[in-house]
PDB file of C-alpha atoms in Angstrom:
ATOM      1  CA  UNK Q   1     -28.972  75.801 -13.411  1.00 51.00           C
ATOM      2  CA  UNK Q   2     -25.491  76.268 -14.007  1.00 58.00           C
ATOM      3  CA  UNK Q   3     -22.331  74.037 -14.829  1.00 61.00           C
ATOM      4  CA  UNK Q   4     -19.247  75.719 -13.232  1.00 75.00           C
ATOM      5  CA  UNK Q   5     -16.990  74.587 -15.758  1.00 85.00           C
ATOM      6  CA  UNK Q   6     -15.206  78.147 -15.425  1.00 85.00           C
ATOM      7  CA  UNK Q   7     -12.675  77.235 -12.199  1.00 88.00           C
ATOM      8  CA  UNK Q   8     -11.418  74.334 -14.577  1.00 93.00           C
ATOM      9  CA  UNK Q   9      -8.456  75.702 -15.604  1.00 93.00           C
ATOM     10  CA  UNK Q  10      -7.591  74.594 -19.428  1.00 92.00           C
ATOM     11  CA  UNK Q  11      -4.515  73.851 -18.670  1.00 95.00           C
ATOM     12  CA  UNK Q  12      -5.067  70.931 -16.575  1.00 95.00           C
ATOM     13  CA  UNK Q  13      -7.512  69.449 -19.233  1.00 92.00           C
ATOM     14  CA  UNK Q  14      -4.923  66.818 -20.845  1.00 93.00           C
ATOM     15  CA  UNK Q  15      -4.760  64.067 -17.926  1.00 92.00           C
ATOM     16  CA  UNK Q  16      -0.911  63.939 -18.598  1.00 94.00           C
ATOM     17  CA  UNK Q  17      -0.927  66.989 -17.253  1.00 96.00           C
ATOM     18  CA  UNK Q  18      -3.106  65.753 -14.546  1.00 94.00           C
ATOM     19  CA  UNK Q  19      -0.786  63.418 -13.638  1.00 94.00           C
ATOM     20  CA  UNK Q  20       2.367  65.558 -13.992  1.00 96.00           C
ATOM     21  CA  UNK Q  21       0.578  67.760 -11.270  1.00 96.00           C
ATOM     22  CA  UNK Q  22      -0.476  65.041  -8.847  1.00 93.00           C
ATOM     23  CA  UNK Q  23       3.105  63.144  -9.258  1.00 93.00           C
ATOM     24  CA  UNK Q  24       5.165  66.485  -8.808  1.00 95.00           C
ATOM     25  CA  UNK Q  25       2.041  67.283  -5.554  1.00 93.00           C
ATOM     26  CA  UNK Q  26       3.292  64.157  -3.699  1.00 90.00           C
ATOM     27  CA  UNK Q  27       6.745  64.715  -4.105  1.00 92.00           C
ATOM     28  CA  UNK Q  28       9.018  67.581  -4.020  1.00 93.00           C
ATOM     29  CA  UNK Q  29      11.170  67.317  -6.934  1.00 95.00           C
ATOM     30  CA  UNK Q  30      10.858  64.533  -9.886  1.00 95.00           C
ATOM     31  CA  UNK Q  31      13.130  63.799 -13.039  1.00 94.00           C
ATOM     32  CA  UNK Q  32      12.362  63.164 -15.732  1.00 94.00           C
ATOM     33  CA  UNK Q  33      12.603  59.440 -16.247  1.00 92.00           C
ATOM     34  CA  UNK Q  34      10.392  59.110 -12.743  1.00 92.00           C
ATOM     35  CA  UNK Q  35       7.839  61.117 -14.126  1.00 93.00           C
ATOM     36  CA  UNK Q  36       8.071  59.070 -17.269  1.00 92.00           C
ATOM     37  CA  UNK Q  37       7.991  56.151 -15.548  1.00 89.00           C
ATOM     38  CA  UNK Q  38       4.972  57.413 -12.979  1.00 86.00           C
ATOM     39  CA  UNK Q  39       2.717  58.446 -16.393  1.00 89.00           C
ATOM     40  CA  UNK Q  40       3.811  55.742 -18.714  1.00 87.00           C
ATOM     41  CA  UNK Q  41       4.193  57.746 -21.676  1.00 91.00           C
ATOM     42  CA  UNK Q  42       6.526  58.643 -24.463  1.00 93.00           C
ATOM     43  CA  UNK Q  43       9.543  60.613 -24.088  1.00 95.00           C
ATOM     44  CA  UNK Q  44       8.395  63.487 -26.367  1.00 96.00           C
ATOM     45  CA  UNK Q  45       4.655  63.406 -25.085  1.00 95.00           C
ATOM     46  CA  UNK Q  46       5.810  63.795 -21.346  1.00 96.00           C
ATOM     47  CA  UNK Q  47       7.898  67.079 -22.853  1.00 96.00           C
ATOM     48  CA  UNK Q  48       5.509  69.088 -24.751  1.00 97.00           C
ATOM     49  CA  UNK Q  49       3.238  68.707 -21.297  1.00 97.00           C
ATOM     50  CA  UNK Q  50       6.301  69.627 -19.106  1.00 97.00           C
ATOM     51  CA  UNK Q  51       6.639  72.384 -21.418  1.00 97.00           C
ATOM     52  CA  UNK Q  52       3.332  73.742 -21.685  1.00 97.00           C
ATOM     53  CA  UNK Q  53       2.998  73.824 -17.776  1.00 98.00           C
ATOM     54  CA  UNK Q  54       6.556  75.266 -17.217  1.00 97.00           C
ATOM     55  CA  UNK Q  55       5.251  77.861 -19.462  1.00 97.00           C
ATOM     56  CA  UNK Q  56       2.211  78.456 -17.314  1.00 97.00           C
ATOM     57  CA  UNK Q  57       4.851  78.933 -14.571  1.00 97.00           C
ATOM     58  CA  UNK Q  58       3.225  75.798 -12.822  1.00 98.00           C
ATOM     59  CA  UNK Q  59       6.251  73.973 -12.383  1.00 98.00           C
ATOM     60  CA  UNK Q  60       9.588  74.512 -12.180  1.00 97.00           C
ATOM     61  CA  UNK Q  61      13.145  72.639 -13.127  1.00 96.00           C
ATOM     62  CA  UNK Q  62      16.342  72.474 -11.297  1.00 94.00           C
ATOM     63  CA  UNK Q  63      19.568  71.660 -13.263  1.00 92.00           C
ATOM     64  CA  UNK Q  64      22.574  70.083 -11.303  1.00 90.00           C
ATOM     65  CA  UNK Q  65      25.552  67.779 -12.075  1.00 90.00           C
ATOM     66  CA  UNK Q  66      25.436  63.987 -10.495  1.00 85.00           C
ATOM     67  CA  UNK Q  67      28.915  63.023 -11.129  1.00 90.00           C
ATOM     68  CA  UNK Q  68      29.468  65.122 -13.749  1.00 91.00           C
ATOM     69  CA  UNK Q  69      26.010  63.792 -15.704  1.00 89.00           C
ATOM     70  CA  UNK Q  70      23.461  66.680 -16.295  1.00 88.00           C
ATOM     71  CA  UNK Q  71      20.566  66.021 -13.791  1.00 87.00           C
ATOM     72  CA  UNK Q  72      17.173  67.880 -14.116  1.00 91.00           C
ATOM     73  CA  UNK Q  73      14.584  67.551 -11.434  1.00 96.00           C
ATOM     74  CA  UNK Q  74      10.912  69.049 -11.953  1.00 97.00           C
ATOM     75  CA  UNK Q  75       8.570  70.551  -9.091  1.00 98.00           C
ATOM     76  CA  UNK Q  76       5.541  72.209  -8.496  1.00 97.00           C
ATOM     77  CA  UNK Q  77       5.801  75.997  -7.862  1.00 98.00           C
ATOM     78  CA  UNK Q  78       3.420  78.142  -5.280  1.00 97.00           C
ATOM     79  CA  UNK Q  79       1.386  79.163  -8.586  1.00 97.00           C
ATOM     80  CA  UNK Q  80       1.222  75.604  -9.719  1.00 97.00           C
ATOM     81  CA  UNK Q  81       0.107  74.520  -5.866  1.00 96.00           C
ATOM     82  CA  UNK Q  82      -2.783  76.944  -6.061  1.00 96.00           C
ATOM     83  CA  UNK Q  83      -4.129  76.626  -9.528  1.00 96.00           C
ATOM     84  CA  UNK Q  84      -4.209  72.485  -9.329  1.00 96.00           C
ATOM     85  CA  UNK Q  85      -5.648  72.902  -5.734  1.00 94.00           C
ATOM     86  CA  UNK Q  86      -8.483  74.681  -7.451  1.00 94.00           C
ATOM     87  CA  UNK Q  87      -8.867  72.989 -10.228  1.00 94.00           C
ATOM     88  CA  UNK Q  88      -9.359  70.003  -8.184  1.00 93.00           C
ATOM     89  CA  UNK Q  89     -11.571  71.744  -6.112  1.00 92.00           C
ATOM     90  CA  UNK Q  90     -14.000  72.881  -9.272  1.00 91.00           C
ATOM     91  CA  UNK Q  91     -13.918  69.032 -10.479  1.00 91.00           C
ATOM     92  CA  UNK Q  92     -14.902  68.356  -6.847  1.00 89.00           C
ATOM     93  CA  UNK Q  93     -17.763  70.211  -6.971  1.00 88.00           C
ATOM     94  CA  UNK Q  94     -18.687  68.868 -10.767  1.00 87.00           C
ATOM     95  CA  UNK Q  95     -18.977  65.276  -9.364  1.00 87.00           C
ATOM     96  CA  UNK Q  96     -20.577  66.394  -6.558  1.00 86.00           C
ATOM     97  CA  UNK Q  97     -22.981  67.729  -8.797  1.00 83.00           C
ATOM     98  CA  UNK Q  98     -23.801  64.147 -10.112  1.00 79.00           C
ATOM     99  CA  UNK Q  99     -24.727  62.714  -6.987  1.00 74.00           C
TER     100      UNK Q  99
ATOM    101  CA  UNK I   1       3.496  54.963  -7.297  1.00 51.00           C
ATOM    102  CA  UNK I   2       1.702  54.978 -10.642  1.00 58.00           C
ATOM    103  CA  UNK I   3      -0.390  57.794 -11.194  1.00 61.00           C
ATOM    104  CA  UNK I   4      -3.399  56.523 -12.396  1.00 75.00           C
ATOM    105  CA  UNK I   5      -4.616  57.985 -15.596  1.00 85.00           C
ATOM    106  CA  UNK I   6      -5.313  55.712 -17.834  1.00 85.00           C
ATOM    107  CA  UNK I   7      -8.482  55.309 -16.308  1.00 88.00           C
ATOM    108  CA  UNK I   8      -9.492  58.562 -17.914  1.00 93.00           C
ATOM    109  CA  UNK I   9     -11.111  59.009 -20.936  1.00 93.00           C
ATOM    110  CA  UNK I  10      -9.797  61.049 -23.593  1.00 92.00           C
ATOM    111  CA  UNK I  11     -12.852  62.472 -25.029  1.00 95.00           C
ATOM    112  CA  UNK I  12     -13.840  64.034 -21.170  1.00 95.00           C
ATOM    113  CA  UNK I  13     -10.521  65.821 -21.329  1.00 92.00           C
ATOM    114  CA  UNK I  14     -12.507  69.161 -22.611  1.00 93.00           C
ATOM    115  CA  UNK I  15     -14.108  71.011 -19.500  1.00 93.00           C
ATOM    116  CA  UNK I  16     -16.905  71.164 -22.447  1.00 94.00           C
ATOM    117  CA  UNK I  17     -17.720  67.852 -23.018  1.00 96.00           C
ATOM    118  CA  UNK I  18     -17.195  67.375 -18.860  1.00 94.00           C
ATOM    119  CA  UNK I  19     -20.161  70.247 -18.877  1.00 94.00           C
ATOM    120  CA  UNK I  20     -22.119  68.681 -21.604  1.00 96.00           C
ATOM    121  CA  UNK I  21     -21.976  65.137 -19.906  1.00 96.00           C
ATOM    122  CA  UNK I  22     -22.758  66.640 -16.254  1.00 93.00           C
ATOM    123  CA  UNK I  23     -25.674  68.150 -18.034  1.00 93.00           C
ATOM    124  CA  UNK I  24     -27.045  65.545 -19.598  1.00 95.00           C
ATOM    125  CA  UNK I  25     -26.827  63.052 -16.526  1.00 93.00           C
ATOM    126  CA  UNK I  26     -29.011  65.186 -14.648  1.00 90.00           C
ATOM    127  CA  UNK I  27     -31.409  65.867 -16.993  1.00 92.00           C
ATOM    128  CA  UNK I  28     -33.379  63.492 -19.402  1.00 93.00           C
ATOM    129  CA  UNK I  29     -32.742  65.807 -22.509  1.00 95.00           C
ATOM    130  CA  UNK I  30     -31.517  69.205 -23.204  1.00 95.00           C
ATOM    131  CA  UNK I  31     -32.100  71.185 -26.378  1.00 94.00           C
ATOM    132  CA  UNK I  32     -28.823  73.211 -27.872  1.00 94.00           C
ATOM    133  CA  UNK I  33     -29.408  76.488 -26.378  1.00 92.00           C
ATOM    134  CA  UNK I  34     -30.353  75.127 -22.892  1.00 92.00           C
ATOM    135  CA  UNK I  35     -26.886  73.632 -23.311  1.00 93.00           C
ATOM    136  CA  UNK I  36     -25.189  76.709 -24.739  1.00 92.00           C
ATOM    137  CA  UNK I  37     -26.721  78.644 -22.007  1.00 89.00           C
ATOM    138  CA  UNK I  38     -25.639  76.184 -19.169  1.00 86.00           C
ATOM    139  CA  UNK I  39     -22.005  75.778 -20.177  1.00 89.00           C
ATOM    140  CA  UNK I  40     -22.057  79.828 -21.713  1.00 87.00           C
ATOM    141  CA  UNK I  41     -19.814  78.682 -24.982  1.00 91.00           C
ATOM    142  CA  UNK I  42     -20.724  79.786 -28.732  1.00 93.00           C
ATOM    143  CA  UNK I  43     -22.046  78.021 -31.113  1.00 95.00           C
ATOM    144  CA  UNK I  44     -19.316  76.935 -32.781  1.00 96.00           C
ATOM    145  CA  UNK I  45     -17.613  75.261 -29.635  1.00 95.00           C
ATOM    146  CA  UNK I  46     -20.510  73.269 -28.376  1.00 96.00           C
ATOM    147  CA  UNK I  47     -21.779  72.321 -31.817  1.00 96.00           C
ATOM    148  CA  UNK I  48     -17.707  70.338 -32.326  1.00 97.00           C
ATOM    149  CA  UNK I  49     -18.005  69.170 -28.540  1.00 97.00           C
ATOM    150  CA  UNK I  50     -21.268  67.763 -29.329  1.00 97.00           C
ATOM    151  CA  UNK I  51     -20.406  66.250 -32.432  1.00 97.00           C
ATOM    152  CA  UNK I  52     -17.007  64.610 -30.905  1.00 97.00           C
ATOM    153  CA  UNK I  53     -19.653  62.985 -28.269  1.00 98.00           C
ATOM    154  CA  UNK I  54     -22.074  61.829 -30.569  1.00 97.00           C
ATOM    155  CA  UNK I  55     -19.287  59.902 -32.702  1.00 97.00           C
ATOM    156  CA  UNK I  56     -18.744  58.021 -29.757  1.00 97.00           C
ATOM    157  CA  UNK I  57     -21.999  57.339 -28.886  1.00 97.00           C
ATOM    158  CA  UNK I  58     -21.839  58.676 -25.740  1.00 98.00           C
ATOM    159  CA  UNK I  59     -24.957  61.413 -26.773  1.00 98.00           C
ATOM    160  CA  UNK I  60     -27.606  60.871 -28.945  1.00 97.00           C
ATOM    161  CA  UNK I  61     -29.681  63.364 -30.661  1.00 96.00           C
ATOM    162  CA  UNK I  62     -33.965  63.231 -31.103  1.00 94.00           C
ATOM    163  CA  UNK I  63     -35.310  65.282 -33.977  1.00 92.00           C
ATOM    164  CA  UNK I  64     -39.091  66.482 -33.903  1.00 90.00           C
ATOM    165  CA  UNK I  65     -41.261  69.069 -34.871  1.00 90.00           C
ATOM    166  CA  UNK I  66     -42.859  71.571 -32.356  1.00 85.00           C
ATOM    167  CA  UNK I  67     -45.375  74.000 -34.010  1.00 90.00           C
ATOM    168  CA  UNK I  68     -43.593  72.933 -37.368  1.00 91.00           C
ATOM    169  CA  UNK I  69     -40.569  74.012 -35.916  1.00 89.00           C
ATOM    170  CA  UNK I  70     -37.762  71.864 -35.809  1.00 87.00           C
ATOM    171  CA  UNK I  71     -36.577  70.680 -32.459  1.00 87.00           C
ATOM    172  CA  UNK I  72     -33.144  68.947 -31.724  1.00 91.00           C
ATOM    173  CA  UNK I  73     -33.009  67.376 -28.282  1.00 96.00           C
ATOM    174  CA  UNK I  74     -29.615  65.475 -26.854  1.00 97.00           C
ATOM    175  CA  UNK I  75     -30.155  63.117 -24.271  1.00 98.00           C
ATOM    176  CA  UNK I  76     -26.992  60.564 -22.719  1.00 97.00           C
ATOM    177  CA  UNK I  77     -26.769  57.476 -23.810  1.00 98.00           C
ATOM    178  CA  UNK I  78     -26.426  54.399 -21.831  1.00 97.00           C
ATOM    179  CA  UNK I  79     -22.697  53.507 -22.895  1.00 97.00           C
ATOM    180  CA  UNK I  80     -21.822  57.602 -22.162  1.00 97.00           C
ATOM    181  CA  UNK I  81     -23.593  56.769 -18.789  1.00 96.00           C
ATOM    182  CA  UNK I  82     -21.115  54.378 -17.997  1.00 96.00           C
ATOM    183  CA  UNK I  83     -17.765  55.586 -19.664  1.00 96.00           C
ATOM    184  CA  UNK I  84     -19.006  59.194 -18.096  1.00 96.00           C
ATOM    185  CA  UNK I  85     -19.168  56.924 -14.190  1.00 94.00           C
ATOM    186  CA  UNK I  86     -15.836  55.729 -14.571  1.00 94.00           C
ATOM    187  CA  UNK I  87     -14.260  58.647 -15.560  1.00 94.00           C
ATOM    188  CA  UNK I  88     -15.383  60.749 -12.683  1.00 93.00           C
ATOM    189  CA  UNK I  89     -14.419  57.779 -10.867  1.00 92.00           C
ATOM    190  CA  UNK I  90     -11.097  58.018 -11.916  1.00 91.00           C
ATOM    191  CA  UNK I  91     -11.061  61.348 -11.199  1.00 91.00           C
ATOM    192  CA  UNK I  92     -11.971  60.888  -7.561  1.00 89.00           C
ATOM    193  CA  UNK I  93      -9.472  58.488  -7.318  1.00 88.00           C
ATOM    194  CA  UNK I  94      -6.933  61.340  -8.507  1.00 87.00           C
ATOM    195  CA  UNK I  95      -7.923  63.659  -5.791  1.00 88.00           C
ATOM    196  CA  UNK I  96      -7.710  61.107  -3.081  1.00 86.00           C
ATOM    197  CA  UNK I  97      -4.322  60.527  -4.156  1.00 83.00           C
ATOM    198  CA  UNK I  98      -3.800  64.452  -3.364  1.00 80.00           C
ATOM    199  CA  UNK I  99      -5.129  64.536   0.113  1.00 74.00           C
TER     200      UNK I  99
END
């Protein structure tokens, strides 16, 4: 017997990050007071995650001006879509495993 | 929406310990290098994982002696049982929320 622990992707193992990736799956773009809000965590928590996964090129930020205030909205790129889909799909199989 | 996360336990955030714990629940005990072969990890790594899930009693350990040899066996305890349940749970909760 083997655990497939290998198609969990380490990136996803912090379940902020989980939730980053499910709240930014179900909706197309996010800022960053929703996600905030979504996770309940801190403000500088909720950035080193956003970081860490923008750096993975898993998600993506838009910048814009709403009424002249600096407005950033978060989403999930193709990349992202494809490695979370996966990763679900390996923890899938894990708790299948239990069963 | 609240993503639901708090529901998951931090010390199952390491695909390890997930591996470890999936392991264990399927079988009654496991000796280190049946687990080092299952999860393929060095020493080093599953020795910390194990130790971070003994500290919260979630594994236990039986010592012994086979042909004067010592023999270290882990086995899942009953409060990992359950904290191990509801975190897979939780995380089948998260991937409903995907689909």
């Amino acid at each position: 017997m083997k655990i497939s622990i290998d198609n969990l992707h380490k990136a996803f193992e912090s379940r902020i990050r989980l939730g980053i990736m499910s709240a930014l799956s179900v909706n197309d773009t996010l800022d960053f007071n929703s996600l905030k809000e979504f996770l309940d965590v801190t403000d500088g928590n909720l950035a080193s995650h956003i970081k860490a996964l923008e750096k993975e090129a898993f998600i993506g930020v838009k910048k814009s001006f709403v009424n002249r205030k600096p407005n950033t909205k978060y989403f999930i790129t193709e990349t992202g879509k494809k490695a979370f889909d996966n990763h679900l799909k390996a923890l899938e199989q894990l708790i299948k495993s239990q069963k």
